[in-house]
Amino acid sequence: FHETDCLDYCNEYVVQNFSYDVAVPTLPLEPYMREYRAVIRNEMPRLSENAFERMNDLPAGVLKQLRQFCEVRLDEPPGRNLSDELPNMSRAMCFIFKGALSLVKIVPMVEKPDKLDTHAFSFRRGKRLLSRYPPGHVAGIEMFFKFHKQRIDEDLQPKLIVSSLLGPPAEIWILRYDGWQEIPGWKQMPDGLKGYLARMLCVQFADTLKHANLKER
């Protein structure tokens, strides 16, 4: 088993037996919490906009305003590399309503030579899972806000890949910084809508950093 498989199993065990135990619930659960659980267990087709807003403390109707600035993709298959296969993804965020996205770092891996081989070590490309984003979350925040003409080698950028877990195919809304084709982006968005989203994104980004720190321990 991989380390992340063990963590997923432990997480599921704790959640199932202590948080979402219908017979003896430990915590009072609001309807949107139960909807989230049903979605990731494939008992509901997708997370509703209302539940997404409740999960992220957004006023009702914010996602309805947001949709016109997004490319809506309904059936993204597992394994698809969104960062490389879709246009203008270097500054894009993905709002997830179904399935999950994995943030993956492509790293070189050393292949040791045979004892009788006199050649140097060779390298192949491997994958390292950095984060997995379930429904109700936004992937790509850390790559979205780049200013002062920052230039980053594309080969060093993590990739957003549709996960095989949590009920694929995925439904995602892609918000690009500069827009794409006839779809406006963040730059064309009214300040009021930006304000609601910026607050939500700050909270999610802080949670991601906290989770990363816990993994390092």
Short mmCIF file of C-alpha atoms in Angstrom, two decimals, residues 102-109 125-131 155-161:
data_model
loop_
_atom_site.label_atom_id
_atom_site.label_comp_id
_atom_site.label_asym_id
_atom_site.label_seq_id
_atom_site.Cartn_x
_atom_site.Cartn_y
_atom_site.Cartn_z
CA SER A 102 -5.16 15.72 -7.63
CA LEU A 103 -2.30 18.21 -7.52
CA VAL A 104 0.67 16.18 -8.71
CA LYS A 105 4.34 17.07 -8.95
CA ILE A 106 6.26 15.40 -11.76
CA VAL A 107 9.68 14.42 -10.41
CA PRO A 108 12.69 12.55 -11.85
CA MET A 109 13.32 9.13 -10.35
CA ARG A 125 9.63 10.69 -14.61
CA GLY A 126 7.51 9.85 -11.59
CA LYS A 127 4.56 11.42 -9.80
CA ARG A 128 4.24 12.74 -6.27
CA LEU A 129 0.79 13.50 -4.89
CA LEU A 130 0.78 16.90 -3.19
CA SER A 131 -2.95 17.33 -2.49
CA ASP A 155 8.13 21.65 -16.12
CA LEU A 156 8.43 22.66 -12.45
CA GLN A 157 4.75 23.52 -12.05
CA PRO A 158 2.51 20.93 -10.34
CA LYS A 159 -0.19 19.43 -12.56
CA LEU A 160 -3.93 19.21 -11.94
CA ILE A 161 -5.07 15.68 -12.80
#
